[in-house]
Amino acid sequence: QVQLVESGGGLVEAGGSLRLSCQVSGRTVNEMAWYRQAPGKQREWVVGLVRGAPTHYVEDVKGRFTVSGDNAKNTFYLDMNNLEPDDTGVYFCNAGPLVKLMGLHFEYQYWGQGTQVTVSS
């Protein structure tokens, strides 16, 4: 059974930083994605990480967000800097067998429960 557990969300003022973590258990993964869902909006892809391949970010987080992974811990991170109110939402970790390919946006089988990020102005 594969489980993804996110942590690290919270309330931060605009311009602040947060680090999200995604702990994966049940299998080793070499690629994953972070998604987010703002209030009243559909879930959107934020960044994809595929080992050995260039990393791609959604346009409005480029230069502010950085994805990384720790093989030994089977854990992935999303470092978010210079946060803006529009970054508010629930952030989801997504990994496992690939189920959908939409250009550079990958969607995988397994999802975490999400972690809330709230950025105040």
Backbone as ProteinMPNN parsed JSONL, in Angstrom:
{"seq_chain_A": "QVQLVESGGGLVEAGGSLRLSCQVSGRTVNEMAWYRQAPGKQREWVVGLVRGAPTHYVEDVKGRFTVSGDNAKNTFYLDMNNLEPDDTGVYFCNAGPLVKLMGLHFEYQYWGQGTQVTVSS", "coords_chain_A": {"N_chain_A": [[0.839, -1.191, 0.0], [0.695, 2.099, -0.984], [1.495, 5.149, 0.453], [1.176, 8.64, 0.794], [2.245, 11.356, 2.577], [1.74, 14.581, 3.38], [3.259, 17.496, 4.823], [3.953, 20.538, 6.637], [2.577, 22.777, 5.862], [0.885, 25.945, 6.514], [0.136, 29.14, 8.045], [1.226, 32.125, 6.702], [2.775, 35.293, 6.244], [2.61, 37.469, 3.391], [5.435, 37.355, 1.29], [6.831, 35.702, 2.901], [8.148, 32.382, 3.768], [7.805, 28.844, 3.251], [8.312, 25.351, 3.844], [7.293, 22.517, 2.325], [6.745, 19.055, 2.896], [6.792, 15.724, 1.606], [6.236, 12.632, 2.497], [6.893, 9.458, 1.392], [5.674, 6.191, 1.481], [5.746, 2.628, 1.155], [6.563, 2.168, -1.446], [9.425, 2.828, -3.504], [9.898, 5.879, -5.097], [10.7, 7.608, -8.078], [9.88, 9.788, -9.376], [7.642, 12.54, -9.232], [4.948, 14.809, -8.45], [3.835, 18.078, -7.516], [0.748, 19.462, -6.686], [-1.792, 22.003, -6.455], [-4.698, 23.399, -4.92], [-6.687, 26.071, -5.085], [-9.068, 28.017, -3.181], [-12.316, 27.464, -4.364], [-11.457, 26.848, -6.895], [-10.18, 24.718, -9.555], [-8.018, 21.874, -9.084], [-4.589, 22.407, -9.671], [-1.619, 21.733, -11.493], [1.651, 22.164, -10.206], [4.459, 21.653, -10.107], [6.739, 19.32, -11.541], [8.802, 16.539, -10.819], [11.245, 14.618, -12.111], [13.635, 12.258, -11.884], [16.798, 12.856, -13.223], [15.877, 14.33, -15.308], [15.003, 17.553, -16.713], [13.534, 19.998, -14.523], [10.228, 21.174, -14.305], [8.158, 23.994, -13.826], [5.052, 25.551, -12.95], [4.196, 28.63, -14.474], [3.8, 30.926, -12.749], [5.148, 30.398, -10.388], [7.768, 30.143, -10.865], [11.152, 30.698, -10.075], [10.54, 31.211, -7.473], [9.646, 28.917, -6.141], [11.04, 25.732, -5.258], [11.639, 22.415, -6.028], [12.632, 19.32, -4.55], [14.297, 16.223, -3.703], [14.874, 13.529, -1.393], [16.551, 10.729, -1.612], [17.296, 8.749, 0.24], [15.508, 9.054, 2.301], [13.155, 8.782, 0.997], [11.566, 10.969, 0.502], [10.076, 14.009, -0.485], [10.377, 17.489, -1.233], [9.03, 20.802, -1.163], [10.138, 23.855, -1.49], [9.101, 27.0, -0.763], [9.3, 30.281, -1.493], [9.13, 33.866, -1.001], [6.32, 34.128, -0.84], [2.997, 34.632, -2.059], [-0.324, 36.035, -1.743], [-1.949, 34.774, -3.677], [-0.903, 32.253, -3.748], [-2.175, 30.796, -1.904], [-3.831, 27.878, -0.794], [-4.694, 24.357, -0.916], [-2.122, 22.083, -0.863], [-0.97, 19.342, -2.68], [0.681, 16.226, -2.744], [1.788, 14.053, -5.286], [2.272, 10.894, -6.649], [3.697, 7.772, -7.903], [2.567, 5.14, -10.16], [2.38, 6.358, -13.486], [-0.498, 8.003, -14.641], [-1.639, 9.881, -16.264], [-0.705, 11.968, -18.9], [-0.026, 15.16, -19.724], [1.183, 17.046, -21.839], [3.9, 18.59, -20.463], [3.05, 18.07, -17.964], [2.62, 15.794, -15.502], [0.515, 13.264, -14.141], [0.04, 11.173, -11.419], [-0.739, 7.99, -9.854], [-1.21, 7.99, -7.053], [-2.241, 9.988, -4.263], [-1.593, 12.433, -1.752], [-3.062, 13.584, 1.366], [-3.156, 16.268, 1.43], [-2.002, 19.562, 2.32], [-2.609, 22.551, 4.017], [-1.942, 25.764, 2.84], [-1.746, 29.064, 3.671], [-1.584, 32.348, 2.75], [-1.235, 35.486, 3.932], [-2.118, 38.879, 3.211]], "CA_chain_A": [[0.0, 0.0, 0.0], [1.475, 3.328, -1.086], [0.93, 6.289, 1.167], [1.87, 9.919, 0.69], [1.833, 12.205, 3.692], [2.303, 15.925, 3.29], [3.333, 18.288, 6.041], [4.688, 21.78, 6.488], [1.735, 23.921, 5.536], [0.599, 26.849, 7.612], [-0.224, 30.529, 7.76], [2.421, 32.947, 6.579], [2.543, 36.592, 5.623], [3.165, 37.645, 2.052], [6.879, 37.52, 1.332], [7.413, 34.671, 3.752], [8.563, 31.103, 3.182], [7.401, 27.578, 3.852], [8.835, 24.135, 3.218], [6.396, 21.367, 2.377], [7.375, 17.739, 2.778], [5.941, 14.613, 1.177], [6.861, 11.362, 2.878], [6.328, 8.349, 0.623], [5.91, 4.864, 2.034], [5.153, 1.536, 0.406], [7.377, 1.919, -2.629], [10.366, 3.888, -3.837], [9.469, 6.604, -6.29], [11.742, 8.431, -8.687], [9.281, 10.959, -9.979], [6.445, 12.935, -8.523], [4.485, 16.152, -8.765], [3.06, 18.833, -6.526], [-0.416, 20.16, -7.189], [-2.458, 22.819, -5.453], [-6.091, 23.758, -5.208], [-7.107, 27.3, -4.43], [-10.501, 28.011, -2.863], [-13.224, 27.688, -5.471], [-10.827, 26.579, -8.188], [-9.778, 23.341, -9.801], [-6.66, 21.528, -8.743], [-3.66, 22.713, -10.742], [-0.25, 21.233, -11.411], [2.597, 23.203, -9.817], [5.815, 21.287, -10.509], [7.013, 17.903, -11.673], [10.187, 16.146, -10.579], [11.614, 13.329, -12.675], [15.087, 12.153, -11.693], [17.569, 12.828, -14.463], [15.243, 15.16, -16.339], [14.796, 18.95, -16.279], [12.354, 20.238, -13.694], [9.33, 22.178, -14.879], [7.286, 24.666, -12.87], [4.032, 26.431, -13.494], [4.839, 29.921, -14.719], [3.747, 31.935, -11.685], [5.984, 30.065, -9.227], [9.165, 30.072, -11.29], [12.029, 31.599, -9.348], [10.136, 31.303, -6.06], [9.487, 27.561, -5.602], [12.053, 24.758, -5.649], [11.329, 21.04, -5.636], [13.808, 18.476, -4.355], [13.986, 14.926, -3.135], [15.892, 12.839, -0.603], [16.389, 9.309, -1.919], [17.448, 7.913, 1.432], [14.301, 9.181, 3.126], [11.975, 8.657, 0.132], [10.812, 12.174, 0.851], [10.201, 15.104, -1.422], [10.178, 18.784, -0.603], [8.723, 21.962, -1.988], [10.523, 25.085, -0.821], [8.322, 28.099, -1.32], [9.808, 31.568, -1.014], [8.439, 35.06, -1.479], [4.941, 33.693, -1.035], [2.002, 35.636, -2.398], [-1.679, 35.593, -1.383], [-2.476, 33.857, -4.696], [-0.371, 30.909, -3.52], [-3.038, 30.15, -0.922], [-4.558, 26.711, -1.267], [-4.267, 23.061, -0.387], [-1.051, 21.535, -1.697], [-1.029, 17.887, -2.715], [1.775, 15.432, -3.287], [1.249, 13.08, -6.238], [3.363, 10.007, -7.066], [3.305, 6.403, -8.225], [2.468, 4.866, -11.601], [1.843, 7.447, -14.288], [-1.858, 7.731, -15.128], [-2.038, 10.871, -17.244], [0.369, 12.814, -19.387], [-0.603, 16.336, -20.381], [2.356, 17.834, -22.178], [4.947, 18.426, -19.446], [2.383, 17.855, -16.691], [2.351, 14.381, -15.238], [-0.334, 12.922, -13.017], [0.331, 9.808, -10.987], [-1.881, 7.276, -9.283], [-1.453, 8.177, -5.628], [-2.329, 11.358, -3.768], [-1.627, 12.649, -0.324], [-4.297, 14.185, 1.87], [-3.052, 17.706, 1.234], [-1.623, 20.416, 3.441], [-3.127, 23.891, 3.748], [-1.046, 26.91, 2.84], [-2.491, 30.311, 3.649], [-0.688, 33.501, 2.693], [-1.987, 36.706, 4.217], [-1.56, 40.072, 2.556]], "C_chain_A": [[0.883, 1.254, 0.0], [0.747, 4.438, -0.346], [1.821, 7.512, 0.971], [1.339, 10.804, 1.802], [2.541, 13.541, 3.573], [2.34, 16.575, 4.668], [4.028, 19.599, 5.712], [3.851, 22.988, 6.114], [1.506, 24.803, 6.749], [0.189, 28.211, 7.121], [1.047, 31.366, 7.758], [2.041, 34.275, 5.931], [3.153, 36.627, 4.224], [4.654, 37.984, 2.154], [7.589, 36.474, 2.159], [7.71, 33.385, 3.012], [7.973, 29.934, 3.953], [8.121, 26.453, 3.132], [7.812, 23.028, 3.426], [7.187, 20.092, 2.209], [6.332, 16.726, 2.337], [6.695, 13.326, 1.483], [6.139, 10.24, 2.14], [6.663, 7.036, 1.312], [5.228, 3.827, 1.154], [5.857, 1.217, -0.893], [8.346, 3.08, -2.799], [9.903, 4.565, -5.123], [10.609, 7.485, -6.789], [11.177, 9.639, -9.42], [7.978, 11.267, -9.261], [6.035, 14.329, -8.983], [3.834, 16.768, -7.537], [1.925, 19.527, -7.276], [-0.939, 21.067, -6.078], [-3.875, 23.128, -5.902], [-6.458, 24.974, -4.39], [-8.604, 27.243, -4.143], [-11.355, 28.321, -4.085], [-12.653, 27.398, -6.843], [-10.477, 25.103, -8.327], [-8.327, 23.13, -9.36], [-5.754, 21.81, -9.935], [-2.284, 22.128, -10.437], [0.681, 22.401, -11.088], [4.001, 22.89, -10.339], [5.899, 19.778, -10.618], [8.484, 17.632, -11.48], [10.385, 14.743, -11.121], [13.131, 13.236, -12.605], [15.783, 12.032, -13.049], [16.996, 13.667, -15.575], [15.09, 16.588, -15.814], [13.503, 19.079, -15.476], [11.525, 21.362, -14.304], [8.378, 22.699, -13.809], [6.179, 25.409, -13.614], [4.589, 27.846, -13.492], [4.872, 30.831, -13.492], [4.481, 31.552, -10.411], [7.458, 29.998, -9.59], [9.999, 31.124, -10.564], [11.694, 31.721, -7.881], [10.044, 29.925, -5.394], [10.615, 26.667, -6.113], [11.66, 23.386, -5.129], [12.623, 20.252, -5.493], [13.366, 17.162, -3.74], [15.159, 14.357, -2.372], [15.673, 11.349, -0.801], [16.379, 8.446, -0.667], [16.185, 7.933, 2.287], [13.023, 8.958, 2.327], [11.004, 9.803, 0.405], [11.097, 13.264, -0.163], [9.819, 16.404, -0.726], [9.755, 19.823, -1.639], [9.048, 23.192, -1.149], [9.863, 26.252, -1.521], [8.784, 29.401, -0.678], [9.018, 32.706, -1.627], [6.965, 34.743, -1.781], [4.003, 34.873, -1.244], [0.62, 35.136, -1.988], [-2.275, 34.618, -2.401], [-1.904, 32.445, -4.583], [-1.213, 30.14, -2.502], [-3.79, 28.985, -1.538], [-4.104, 25.466, -0.527], [-3.266, 22.467, -1.373], [-1.019, 20.021, -1.535], [0.24, 17.305, -3.315], [1.162, 14.329, -4.151], [2.389, 12.213, -6.761], [2.811, 8.63, -7.384], [3.267, 6.164, -9.715], [1.834, 6.037, -12.341], [0.467, 7.081, -14.812], [-2.291, 8.712, -16.196], [-0.829, 11.715, -17.617], [-0.259, 13.949, -20.189], [0.54, 17.279, -20.707], [3.459, 17.562, -21.167], [4.361, 18.134, -18.064], [2.048, 16.388, -16.549], [1.385, 14.252, -14.076], [-0.12, 11.453, -12.708], [-0.853, 9.239, -10.212], [-2.216, 7.71, -7.859], [-1.376, 9.652, -5.222], [-2.208, 11.377, -2.25], [-2.925, 13.337, 0.073], [-4.307, 15.699, 1.701], [-2.644, 18.435, 2.503], [-1.995, 21.855, 3.076], [-2.014, 24.931, 3.849], [-1.907, 28.164, 2.725], [-1.507, 31.471, 3.729], [-1.523, 34.761, 2.884], [-1.296, 37.909, 3.581], [-1.195, 41.144, 3.568]], "O_chain_A": [[1.717, 1.434, 0.888], [-0.458, 4.633, -0.506], [3.049, 7.421, 0.982], [0.129, 10.979, 1.949], [3.766, 13.629, 3.652], [1.553, 16.241, 5.555], [4.617, 19.751, 4.643], [4.364, 24.105, 6.056], [1.884, 24.456, 7.868], [-0.071, 28.413, 5.935], [1.84, 31.317, 8.698], [1.086, 34.347, 5.157], [4.098, 35.897, 3.926], [5.071, 38.788, 2.988], [8.815, 36.372, 2.121], [7.55, 33.298, 1.794], [7.684, 30.031, 5.146], [8.493, 26.579, 1.965], [7.505, 22.651, 4.557], [8.174, 20.048, 1.475], [5.148, 16.851, 2.65], [7.666, 12.982, 0.81], [4.922, 10.093, 2.253], [7.813, 6.801, 1.682], [4.24, 4.128, 0.484], [5.755, 0.096, -1.391], [8.11, 4.179, -2.297], [9.562, 3.904, -6.104], [11.38, 8.032, -6.0], [11.922, 10.419, -10.013], [7.303, 10.373, -8.751], [6.708, 14.944, -9.811], [3.352, 16.069, -6.646], [2.12, 20.099, -8.349], [-0.573, 20.916, -4.912], [-4.197, 23.118, -7.09], [-6.532, 24.919, -3.163], [-9.33, 26.495, -4.797], [-11.138, 29.326, -4.761], [-13.3, 27.674, -7.853], [-10.477, 24.347, -7.355], [-7.533, 24.067, -9.277], [-6.101, 21.495, -11.074], [-1.857, 22.045, -9.286], [0.523, 23.496, -11.628], [4.653, 23.746, -10.937], [5.225, 19.048, -9.892], [9.327, 18.409, -11.929], [9.765, 13.791, -10.645], [13.833, 14.05, -13.206], [15.407, 11.221, -13.895], [17.558, 13.718, -16.669], [15.052, 16.804, -14.603], [12.524, 18.372, -15.715], [12.063, 22.371, -14.76], [7.861, 21.936, -12.993], [6.353, 25.835, -14.756], [5.365, 28.214, -12.61], [5.901, 31.454, -13.229], [4.445, 32.306, -9.438], [8.305, 29.817, -8.716], [9.604, 32.285, -10.455], [12.479, 32.278, -7.113], [10.337, 29.792, -4.206], [11.084, 26.816, -7.242], [11.382, 23.214, -3.943], [13.588, 20.484, -6.221], [12.221, 17.005, -3.315], [16.312, 14.669, -2.672], [14.743, 10.767, -0.244], [15.565, 7.533, -0.53], [15.842, 6.935, 2.921], [11.93, 8.945, 2.894], [9.794, 9.611, 0.519], [12.223, 13.415, -0.635], [9.049, 16.416, 0.234], [10.084, 19.725, -2.821], [8.322, 23.528, -0.213], [10.045, 26.462, -2.721], [8.668, 29.587, 0.533], [8.33, 32.539, -2.634], [6.454, 35.064, -2.854], [4.19, 35.954, -0.686], [0.412, 33.926, -1.894], [-3.032, 33.725, -2.022], [-2.38, 31.534, -5.261], [-0.977, 28.954, -2.271], [-4.315, 29.079, -2.647], [-3.252, 25.517, 0.361], [-3.539, 22.366, -2.569], [-1.036, 19.491, -0.424], [0.792, 17.838, -4.277], [0.142, 13.743, -3.789], [3.377, 12.744, -7.269], [1.632, 8.348, -7.172], [3.881, 6.918, -10.471], [0.864, 6.629, -11.869], [0.27, 5.996, -15.359], [-3.211, 8.424, -16.961], [-0.042, 12.12, -16.762], [-0.931, 13.725, -21.195], [0.832, 18.2, -19.945], [3.907, 16.424, -21.028], [5.106, 17.97, -17.098], [1.308, 15.812, -17.347], [1.432, 15.04, -13.132], [-0.099, 10.605, -13.6], [-1.838, 9.931, -9.954], [-3.391, 7.787, -7.5], [-0.583, 10.434, -5.747], [-2.659, 10.463, -1.56], [-3.773, 13.633, -0.768], [-5.355, 16.334, 1.816], [-2.911, 17.978, 3.614], [-1.727, 22.314, 1.965], [-1.253, 24.964, 4.816], [-2.699, 28.302, 1.793], [-0.702, 31.56, 4.656], [-2.41, 35.056, 2.084], [-0.074, 37.951, 3.435], [-0.714, 42.212, 3.189]]}, "name": "protein", "num_of_chains": 1, "seq": "QVQLVESGGGLVEAGGSLRLSCQVSGRTVNEMAWYRQAPGKQREWVVGLVRGAPTHYVEDVKGRFTVSGDNAKNTFYLDMNNLEPDDTGVYFCNAGPLVKLMGLHFEYQYWGQGTQVTVSS"}
